[in-house]
Each structure stands twice: as structure tokens, then as C-alpha cells.
Amino acid sequence: MTGRLGRPRGSPARQPTGRDAGLPAWRPRGAHSVAGQVFALMAFIVVLLITAAALALVFQERYDTERDARHRSLAAAESFAHAPGLPAALRAPNPTAELQPLAEAARRAAGVDFIAVMTPDGLRYTDSRPDLIGKRATGDLSRAVAGHPFTEVFKGSPSDAVRAVVPVRDANGKVVGLVGTGIEVATVSDSVTGQLPLLLGAAAGALLLGTGGAALVSRRLSRQTRGLGAGDMARMNEHHEAVLHAVREGVLIIGADHRLLLANDEARRLLNLPPDAERRHVSELGLDPRTTSLLVSGRVATDEVHLAGDRLLAVNVRPTKPYGGHPAGSVMTLRDTTELAALSGRAEVARDRLQLLYDAGVRIGTTLDVVRTAEELSEVAVPRFADFVTVELLEPVLKGEEPSRGTGVYTEMRRAAMSGVRTDQPLQPVGDVIRFVVPTAPMAAALDAGHAVLAPDLHAAMGWRAQDEAGTRQALGYGLHSLISVPLQARGVVLGMANFWRAADTPEAFDEEDLSFAEELGARAAVSIDNARRYTREHATAVALQRSLLPRVLPDQTAVDVAFRYLPAKAGVGGDWFDVIPLAGARVALVVGDVVGHGVHAAATMGRLRTAVHNFASLDMPPDELLGHLDELIHRIDQNESGSAGDPAKGAGEAAGVTGATCLYAVYDPVSGACAMASAGHPGPALVGPDGSVEFPQLPAGLPLGVGGMPFEAVRLRLPESSRLVLFTDGLLEDRDRDFDTGLTLLAETLAHPGRSPEQACADVLAALLFPTPSDDIALLIADTRRLEADRIAEWEVPADPAAVSRVRGAASAQLAAWGLGDVSFTAELILSELITNAIRYGNAPIRVRMLRDRSLICEVSDGSSTSPHLRYAATTDEGGRGLFLVAQYSERWGTRYTERGKVIWAELPLAGEPEPALPVPDLTALEDLAW
């Protein structure tokens, strides 16, 4: 049996024999001496290190040059991509003309080889090589298109380069282009090549110094070791193995026969080895079977974790080199990693929880929808925290209403969201009403206490089991075993409940650390849910106000066949509105408008404008005059409210102006087919011909209402029969992802299909142009124009002779008889006699009479005077003054409208005879002598 020093125990030390007997105590330095070997080794190492250092410096220089090229390219791309006006230049008709000079100037200033401005799909607008402009860039640009700048070493056409690609975003954050910059690889290589002479010179100098140093060290070592050889030094090293016993790492040396040769003190402590463990076979040491198998196998191991009692050991095994004729064995080193593993595990869990909270802050509350926010809470926690998550909300919260305050009163909630690692779960589905009737159940207890409650073992949660015995039995059978119930509270008000479940997929039960994390997650989600609830309430209020102020039923009229659509914006109700207003003479006014802004104020402003338009329309004003009066009214309202806002006694800050509204007002006459329209900053209508051709008439650009200072101008068109007018607000055409012109083209393509009713056309337009989540209100009004048939129109020229009144009255009576309106003949003759007589007496030529048979009988008398009659009561002594009073009494309604060369006084009568007023009616001929 051998001892630690490698010789049989009890045998004397080897005596020098033969040639060894005459050796002196030291030997001269030779090639086989330690000093010589050290010199050779050091020289080799010096050469190796210098070579490696030179190569490393070359590669480092190349790496630094390439990194500098990346940084320069990325800095140049970022600077150019964020330059003011770049998004606008990309939308210009000729981006290359605007951007090429700027790109070249920026390239020279930044010291890069190229700057290319591209479309999102890689089409070049600029490049340092003009022949590449208009061509598509190669390589993968998807990361930049997705909004992430990147750098890369690009290999391909037109040349290899270190390039950076940065997205260009518009004001809404959309990627509208790319900027690519870079430095060619040839330029980088030239820079590195220029450093080679210096590097080679330094390497040569270092080689001389290193070799000289090795020679000095070898000489000194030769003196200190007296020229001993490697074998002698190895035997001397064996006497110093005891030093290993002070190392805080266990060491085991195993012989080729798998017997323990050496174990230091740390190894004995870690493995609990017996005192006589040396020379025992490793299978007799009482080690863990896995550790024994590793030592017997002789394989190499690196940081394998093995169990030793209650410790976790990191094990490394390496073979030893054979020497002195002994076969190779193995050496094992051991480190105690028990505390490190526990600490690392806790740190990893804490890091994961922080990351999950960060993800929750990003992913929860992306929309202002209550249900979607609840779904985001359930999705973010599965599977990283729980196997299943259910979210229940109070009914008022789902409707956007304010929930009741206080605890202990929330016995019913509706399940709003649920997520899980599998779909075959035993929990109640979304939409079910969840009742908390057992006070000791975790859900009810959490609501009552106002904080999260942990049920680590659902088998022992008797309150939960008592709440629904059949359901809980099914859930336990499914594998649900642990639960955390968290009340969702914001501003001291309970909004709902979140339940986190663990099943067989995660055998570990929830603990106290999980409880605090779940409460933090629930608190963050509750704030987002409350924000969504408050938005839902405000949105519903604004929508209700908006719809109450818009027309619900369009009035009966003959001039147009109308269909309409109104859609509030998802982000908040705006002030879009439309209207159809019947006018005198069978005409109709079509109105569409838009108030800038969103919310209740915009809806209320819209209601004020619509009322004002109705009032001005009743005065039968031309479109340009109506918009002028509306603009003046709004300007006056703004001034009054601005004054009130500065007076604390009148409610400072509560009033807001209405400046920023737009309006399009059009009047269509079915008798002549003429349409007069004027715009106050609003997009003009689309005009669809009978053959399906679509055009957009050019209207004079008017300022928005309330700005003031400029008059409005009307345009008069004569529409072909069966034409279609389409009025709309800009929310129909443009959004973040589509500009106004693109929407206008798409609208024209959608309208260019004749043969559809207005209702069908409305549906098709919305199907083609509606955005998934419109950011602005949409008002759409489609009107098919009609013409009043010629046989429903009767006209007469009236000379300025009182004798002509009887002739016109007789002709009108004959026409009424031909229309089958004999029942209203007397009333019509009475009204016409009065109107014609006064036109002759007080008006100017030319005088015309027109009767229209529409939904009512319309009698019109026009003359060249702009004097307006006024209704008054005549005294008993007055000879005249009763004519207009009779007109007002015998007609349904009457009025005056002004034309370019005079006025028209009109009166409407029902087609069917009705009981006449109990008034004394003089002879019709006598009426010709009455005055206004």
C-alpha cells in the first residue's frame, strides 16, 4: 500500500544509484532543467501572447471601427429621421427633389458614405448614388417598419456596408418612411489596414522585451532551483499538497482504480467522509449514488449540481495527467451552492414579479372599454402568475355608472373576463351572475375586509365549498387547489373582484408573497377599470345628448328622397350634425355641419347651431346670407361668453366658445332643378349623376363659423333629373391611417354604382370607408333629387292692370278644377285675389303668379319690389288693411322670400277641403279694392 508521497509505506527513501549517486546538489541549466523548460515555456507564451495580442488588437481595431461606423450611421439616421418637416416632405408630390440636396448635405456633414430616404417598403427617394434612386433597397427592413431602429453589417448589392435604418414617424406616431445611413465595409477595412504597421512594430518590440524578460527569469530560476529537473520538482510538489487543506473548496483525487487518494478538509466536511476514507473505493464512502456513478465513470463534469445530505454541491471532475509510470486518475472539486441557489431563486422570482408588474402597467388599460380592461387583467396574469383568472364586475360599473359605496353589500357581480391555460375549465363562463352569499368564502371575505384574501388549500376552504357544493366538487376534481381573491377598488369604491386560481399545472400553492403581489396587480387594474368606467359614463351621456339633438324622423317633403347615418366616435362624441328642412315653394334645405372637439360641450354646441340654422331657414334666406347671419350670431355668443368667463360672479371658466364649427348649407328647388349651396369651412358635397358619374363641385372656400371677417359666397348649380347629392363630414374620409384625398377617391369609387336606393348607398359607403375605431364623428346624408312634374305647375304673367285680377283668378279656378281641387278653389281664389291686387297696387313689374300642386297647394305671387308686407289689425274705421289678415287665416302658413330682383309672397293650403274659419267673407271682386 502506498502513502501520500507515492512510495510504499514504511520503505526508506530512494537512494541515489548509478549515475544518480555522483550528482551534485545542483545541476547546470539545460534544456531538460526546470529553468530551461521555464525559459522555453515563457518564450513560447510570450510569442503566443504577443501574437494573440496583436491579433486581438487588429480585431479590436476592426471591432472599434465597425462599432464607430454603427454609432455614426445610427446617429446620422436618427438625426435625419427626426428632422422637422421630414414627414411633410415625404408626402410632397416629388420627395426626391426636396430631400436629395438635404440628404447629401447631411451625409457630408456626418461623414458617412450614404444617406437614403425610403418608403416603408424600401423604395429609395434619395441616395448618394443617383442611379439607385427609385430602386428598392435590399435586406430585411421589417424591424424599422415595425418602429424599431437597428444597425447591421449588410452584405449585398450595391455594396457591403455597416448601415443603420431608422423609422420616420408622423405626428400620430405612424411610420411613414425609413432613413438608411451607412459606411461601406471597404472604408472600414482601409481604416484597419492603416493601423497594421503600428501594430506590427509594437508586437516586435514586445517580443524582444518578453524574450529578454523570460531569459532573466529563467536565469534567476536556475539559480534558485539549482537546475533541478521536472521529476524532482514534481516530487517536491507532493510535499506541499497539504496546502490544499486550507482552500474553501473541496478537493478529491481519485486513482485509476477508483480509490480515494486525497481528500482535503473542506471535502471531508461537505461529504461527511469517515477519517479512514483514503484508499477506500469510492463506492464505500457513503456518497450520493449519482455522485458515486460520476466518479466511477471517469467522465468530465462541469458545475453539475449533486445532493449531499441537505446541501447542493456544484461538482467539477477532470482527469489527471499520468506521471512517473502511474496511470491517469481524476480530480473532483466541490462548492457548496445551497445558499446561493436559494438566494438566486428568490431574486429570480422577484425579477419575474417586477417584470410582470411592468407588463401589467403596459398592457392593462390600453383601451377605455371596461370589459376589455378586465380581459387584459386576466390575460396578463396567465400563465406567469396563475393558471386561471376570473374577473367579476358590478352591473353599474359595466354600464359606466357610479357603484354604491360601502363594504359588505356586494353580493352579486357579473363575470366580465376569464383566461386560463386550458379552455376546458370548470368555472362559470363569462356573462354569468356570480353571487357571494357565504360570508366565510374567500370572495365574500375579501369584499368585506377590503383587501385580498388567500386560500392556499381549497380543500380546506369550507366557506367556498358551502357556497356551491356541486360546482366546488367539480372544480376540486379538475385540479383547482389554491386561490387568491382580490377586491378591485379605486377611490375607496369597490368595482369588482379578481380571482387568481392555481390548478394541477402549478402544484405550488399561493403564499403570502403571492398575496401582496396579487393585491398590487389588482390595484393597478382597478384604476384602469375606473378610468374606463368614467369614460363610458361620459361617453354615454354625450351620445344621449347628441342623439337627442339630432333629427330622429325626417320631415315629409317631395323634393328629395333622403337616407342618413350618424356614428359617434369611439374616442368621444363630437359635434357632427345634419338636417333636412322643408322650405316654401316645395324646396328643401340640406344641412351638414361639424363642431370641433368632443364631449358634452361639443354636443351642446351642435344643438345650439342646429336651432339657429332652423330659425334662419324659416326666414327663407339664401345659403350665403344664412351662413353670414350664423357666423355673426356665433361671434356674438363667443364675445358674451368670453366676457362671462372673466367674471367670477357669472361662473368663471364654465362657458366655452363655439368657434371652430363648419357648415354646408344647400337649397334644392324641385321645380327648376336648381341647387344653391354655400360652405363655411366644410367639405363640399359629392354629386352623382344618373349614369353613376361622380364629381365634387368646387365651392368657394369659406372660413369656419365664428372666425368672422369674410363674407360667404354661394354657388348655383342646375342638377340633372334623378341626380344624387351626398353630404358628409370629414370623419368619414380621414383618420390616422388615411388622408382626406385618399378617402375622397374611395368615396367616389363607392358612389359610382347607379340603381341603389339612398339606404343601400349609405350602407355601402359605411362598409367601404368606416374605420374599425373611428376617431371622429361621422355624419352622412344622401339625397336623391326629384323634379316636380310639369302638369303640377301652373304660371301666369299678370299685367299691371286691376282688371287682370279677375282673368287670373278665373284661370286659377279652371286649373284647380283640372287638378280635382274644387274643394279649395274658393279659398285659393280669395288668397290669389288679395295677393295679386296688392302686387299690382304696391309692387313693381314684372308680376307673376305660380301655383304648385305638391303635398299642399302652394300659391305664389312675385313682383319686382323688395317691400315686405306686415300683418296688422285694421281698425273699424279703416277702409283697407284686412287682406293679409285674411291670407293668414285661410292658409296653413304663409311668408315672404326675397329674390335677386324682388320678392315672392306665398301661401300654402291643404289639398283636401277643411272647415273654414268663421269669418265674414266679402265678395271676391270687392277684395280687389282692399289694401294691405
Short mmCIF file of N, CA, C and O in Angstrom, two decimals, residues 27-42 217-219 221-234 236:
data_model
loop_
_atom_site.label_atom_id
_atom_site.label_comp_id
_atom_site.label_asym_id
_atom_site.label_seq_id
_atom_site.Cartn_x
_atom_site.Cartn_y
_atom_site.Cartn_z
N ARG A 27 22.39 21.21 -10.51
CA ARG A 27 22.78 20.88 -11.86
C ARG A 27 22.80 22.13 -12.69
O ARG A 27 22.02 23.06 -12.47
N PRO A 28 23.69 22.16 -13.69
CA PRO A 28 23.70 23.33 -14.56
C PRO A 28 22.41 23.39 -15.37
O PRO A 28 21.80 22.36 -15.65
N ARG A 29 22.05 24.64 -15.75
CA ARG A 29 20.83 24.82 -16.53
C ARG A 29 20.98 24.17 -17.88
O ARG A 29 21.95 24.36 -18.57
N GLY A 30 20.00 23.36 -18.23
CA GLY A 30 20.00 22.70 -19.52
C GLY A 30 18.60 22.70 -20.10
O GLY A 30 17.64 23.21 -19.52
N ALA A 31 18.51 22.05 -21.24
CA ALA A 31 17.22 22.04 -21.92
C ALA A 31 16.19 21.28 -21.14
O ALA A 31 14.99 21.54 -21.25
N HIS A 32 16.65 20.25 -20.30
CA HIS A 32 15.69 19.44 -19.55
C HIS A 32 15.51 19.93 -18.12
O HIS A 32 14.77 19.33 -17.36
N SER A 33 16.22 20.97 -17.74
CA SER A 33 16.05 21.52 -16.40
C SER A 33 14.77 22.33 -16.32
O SER A 33 14.19 22.72 -17.34
N VAL A 34 14.33 22.58 -15.08
CA VAL A 34 13.14 23.38 -14.86
C VAL A 34 13.34 24.78 -15.43
O VAL A 34 12.45 25.36 -16.08
N ALA A 35 14.58 25.33 -15.20
CA ALA A 35 14.84 26.68 -15.70
C ALA A 35 14.76 26.73 -17.22
O ALA A 35 14.19 27.65 -17.81
N GLY A 36 15.37 25.68 -17.86
CA GLY A 36 15.31 25.67 -19.32
C GLY A 36 13.89 25.49 -19.83
O GLY A 36 13.48 26.13 -20.80
N GLN A 37 13.17 24.61 -19.16
CA GLN A 37 11.78 24.41 -19.58
C GLN A 37 10.94 25.67 -19.35
O GLN A 37 10.09 26.03 -20.16
N VAL A 38 11.28 26.32 -18.21
CA VAL A 38 10.55 27.55 -17.94
C VAL A 38 10.87 28.60 -18.99
O VAL A 38 9.97 29.32 -19.47
N PHE A 39 12.17 28.70 -19.40
CA PHE A 39 12.52 29.67 -20.43
C PHE A 39 11.81 29.38 -21.74
O PHE A 39 11.24 30.26 -22.39
N ALA A 40 11.86 28.07 -22.10
CA ALA A 40 11.19 27.72 -23.36
C ALA A 40 9.68 27.99 -23.28
O ALA A 40 9.07 28.51 -24.23
N LEU A 41 9.14 27.63 -22.12
CA LEU A 41 7.70 27.84 -21.96
C LEU A 41 7.35 29.33 -21.97
O LEU A 41 6.39 29.76 -22.63
N MET A 42 8.14 30.13 -21.25
CA MET A 42 7.86 31.55 -21.19
C MET A 42 8.05 32.21 -22.56
O MET A 42 7.27 33.07 -22.96
N VAL A 217 14.25 35.75 -16.14
CA VAL A 217 13.53 34.91 -15.18
C VAL A 217 14.12 33.50 -15.15
O VAL A 217 14.28 32.88 -14.09
N SER A 218 14.43 32.97 -16.31
CA SER A 218 15.00 31.61 -16.39
C SER A 218 16.35 31.54 -15.67
O SER A 218 16.64 30.57 -14.97
N ARG A 219 17.14 32.57 -15.86
CA ARG A 219 18.45 32.59 -15.19
C ARG A 219 18.28 32.64 -13.69
O ARG A 219 18.97 31.91 -12.96
N LEU A 221 15.63 31.66 -11.95
CA LEU A 221 15.03 30.40 -11.51
C LEU A 221 16.06 29.28 -11.49
O LEU A 221 16.05 28.40 -10.62
N SER A 222 16.98 29.33 -12.44
CA SER A 222 18.04 28.30 -12.47
C SER A 222 18.90 28.37 -11.22
O SER A 222 19.29 27.34 -10.66
N ARG A 223 19.19 29.57 -10.78
CA ARG A 223 19.99 29.72 -9.56
C ARG A 223 19.22 29.24 -8.34
O ARG A 223 19.77 28.59 -7.46
N GLN A 224 17.89 29.56 -8.30
CA GLN A 224 17.10 29.21 -7.12
C GLN A 224 16.79 27.71 -7.06
O GLN A 224 16.74 27.13 -5.98
N THR A 225 16.58 27.04 -8.18
CA THR A 225 16.25 25.60 -8.19
C THR A 225 17.47 24.73 -8.35
O THR A 225 17.34 23.50 -8.35
N ARG A 226 18.65 25.38 -8.53
CA ARG A 226 19.89 24.64 -8.67
C ARG A 226 19.82 23.65 -9.83
O ARG A 226 20.38 22.57 -9.77
N GLY A 227 19.03 23.99 -10.82
CA GLY A 227 18.99 23.18 -12.04
C GLY A 227 18.23 21.89 -11.92
O GLY A 227 18.45 20.97 -12.70
N LEU A 228 17.28 21.81 -10.97
CA LEU A 228 16.52 20.59 -10.81
C LEU A 228 15.64 20.33 -12.03
O LEU A 228 15.12 21.26 -12.64
N GLY A 229 15.41 19.01 -12.27
CA GLY A 229 14.57 18.65 -13.39
C GLY A 229 13.10 18.62 -13.00
O GLY A 229 12.70 18.80 -11.84
N ALA A 230 12.27 18.24 -14.00
CA ALA A 230 10.82 18.26 -13.78
C ALA A 230 10.40 17.18 -12.80
O ALA A 230 9.51 17.38 -11.97
N GLY A 231 11.02 15.98 -12.87
CA GLY A 231 10.64 14.90 -11.94
C GLY A 231 10.92 15.25 -10.50
O GLY A 231 10.10 14.99 -9.61
N ASP A 232 12.12 15.87 -10.29
CA ASP A 232 12.45 16.29 -8.93
C ASP A 232 11.47 17.33 -8.42
O ASP A 232 11.04 17.30 -7.26
N MET A 233 11.09 18.24 -9.26
CA MET A 233 10.14 19.29 -8.85
C MET A 233 8.76 18.70 -8.59
O MET A 233 8.04 19.15 -7.70
N ALA A 234 8.35 17.67 -9.35
CA ALA A 234 7.05 17.04 -9.12
C ALA A 234 7.03 16.36 -7.76
O ALA A 234 6.04 16.43 -7.03
N MET A 236 8.84 17.22 -5.19
CA MET A 236 8.80 18.29 -4.20
C MET A 236 7.37 18.85 -4.06
O MET A 236 6.94 19.20 -2.97
#
